[in-house]
Coordinates of C-alpha atoms in Angstrom, one line a residue:
M1 CA -122.3 121.2 129.0
P2 CA -123.1 118.5 126.4
S3 CA -126.7 117.2 126.4
Y4 CA -127.3 113.5 126.5
K5 CA -130.6 111.3 125.9
Y6 CA -131.9 110.2 129.2
N7 CA -131.1 106.7 128.7
D8 CA -127.5 107.3 127.6
A9 CA -127.0 109.6 130.8
S10 CA -128.4 107.0 133.1
K11 CA -126.4 104.2 131.8
K12 CA -123.3 106.4 131.9
V13 CA -124.0 107.5 135.5
E14 CA -124.8 103.7 136.3
D15 CA -121.3 102.5 134.8
L16 CA -119.3 105.2 136.4
L17 CA -120.9 104.7 139.7
D18 CA -120.1 100.9 139.3
K19 CA -116.6 101.8 138.6
L20 CA -116.4 103.8 141.8
G21 CA -118.1 101.1 143.8
L22 CA -121.1 102.9 144.4
K23 CA -123.6 101.4 142.3
S24 CA -125.5 100.1 145.7
R25 CA -125.4 103.4 147.0
A26 CA -126.9 105.5 143.8
N27 CA -130.2 106.6 145.6
F28 CA -128.9 107.4 149.1
L29 CA -128.9 110.7 150.5
P30 CA -125.8 112.6 151.2
W31 CA -125.6 112.2 154.7
K32 CA -125.9 108.6 154.7
L33 CA -122.8 108.4 152.8
S34 CA -119.4 108.0 154.4
G35 CA -116.6 110.6 153.7
G36 CA -114.7 108.1 151.3
E37 CA -118.3 107.6 149.6
K38 CA -118.7 111.3 149.5
Q39 CA -115.3 112.1 147.6
R40 CA -116.1 109.3 145.1
V41 CA -119.2 110.9 144.3
A42 CA -117.4 114.1 143.8
I43 CA -115.0 112.5 141.6
A44 CA -118.0 111.0 139.5
R45 CA -119.5 114.2 139.1
A46 CA -116.2 115.9 138.1
V47 CA -115.5 113.3 135.0
I48 CA -119.3 112.4 134.0
N49 CA -118.8 114.8 131.1
N50 CA -115.3 114.0 129.9
P51 CA -113.3 117.1 130.9
Q52 CA -109.7 117.5 129.8
F53 CA -108.5 118.4 133.2
L54 CA -109.7 117.5 136.7
F55 CA -108.6 120.0 139.2
L56 CA -108.5 118.2 143.1
D57 CA -107.5 120.2 146.3
E58 CA -106.6 117.8 149.0
P59 CA -108.8 115.1 147.4
T60 CA -107.9 113.0 150.5
G61 CA -107.2 115.3 153.4
N62 CA -110.1 114.4 155.6
L63 CA -110.0 110.4 154.9
D64 CA -108.2 107.8 157.0
N65 CA -105.4 105.9 155.2
K66 CA -107.6 102.8 153.9
N67 CA -110.2 105.4 152.2
A68 CA -107.5 108.0 151.0
N69 CA -105.4 104.9 149.5
L70 CA -108.7 103.8 147.6
V71 CA -109.7 107.1 146.7
Q72 CA -106.1 107.6 145.4
D73 CA -106.2 104.6 143.2
L74 CA -109.6 105.5 142.1
I75 CA -108.4 108.9 140.8
I76 CA -105.4 107.7 138.9
Q77 CA -107.7 104.8 137.5
I78 CA -110.5 106.9 136.3
A79 CA -107.8 109.5 135.1
D80 CA -106.2 107.1 132.8
E81 CA -109.6 105.3 131.8
Y82 CA -111.1 108.9 130.9
K83 CA -108.0 110.5 129.5
V84 CA -108.2 113.4 131.9
A85 CA -105.0 115.2 133.2
L86 CA -105.0 115.6 136.7
I87 CA -103.8 118.9 138.5
L88 CA -104.0 118.7 142.3
S89 CA -102.8 120.0 145.4
T90 CA -102.0 117.6 148.3
H91 CA -99.6 117.6 151.5
D92 CA -99.4 113.8 151.0
N93 CA -95.9 113.1 149.5
S94 CA -96.7 109.6 148.5
F95 CA -99.8 110.5 146.6
A96 CA -97.9 113.1 144.8
Q97 CA -95.1 110.8 143.9
R98 CA -97.7 108.7 142.1
M99 CA -98.1 111.7 139.7
D100 CA -95.9 112.0 136.2
N101 CA -94.9 115.7 137.1
I102 CA -94.7 117.2 140.4
Y103 CA -94.2 120.8 141.3
K104 CA -93.7 122.5 144.8
I105 CA -94.9 125.9 145.6
S106 CA -91.8 127.6 147.9
N107 CA -91.6 131.4 148.4
R108 CA -94.1 132.4 145.8
N109 CA -92.1 130.5 143.1
I110 CA -93.2 127.1 141.4
I111 CA -90.3 124.6 141.2
E112 CA -90.3 121.2 139.6
V113 CA -89.4 118.5 141.8

């Protein structure tokens, strides 16, 4: 993990939370956040150290349609902005269709769709 000066790290966290619409909730305890907010916090934690890949397992599976669409948009926006490759699993075909490459697992085989 890279190390950062406190002020640099604080600014980076603040900027990322702002992009994810969570700046005003930065000091809230986890149980005070909605499901969509928790998903966005998970995204922030995952990208804060500039990884090359972001692995997501059903990132919108437990969200209502409104929050699922918001989180999907944010995932794609953050991936583009931070130049992160997305590797995700989903049962949401509309979300899958937004990806550059789609693979399906069927009968123990990986098939490009």
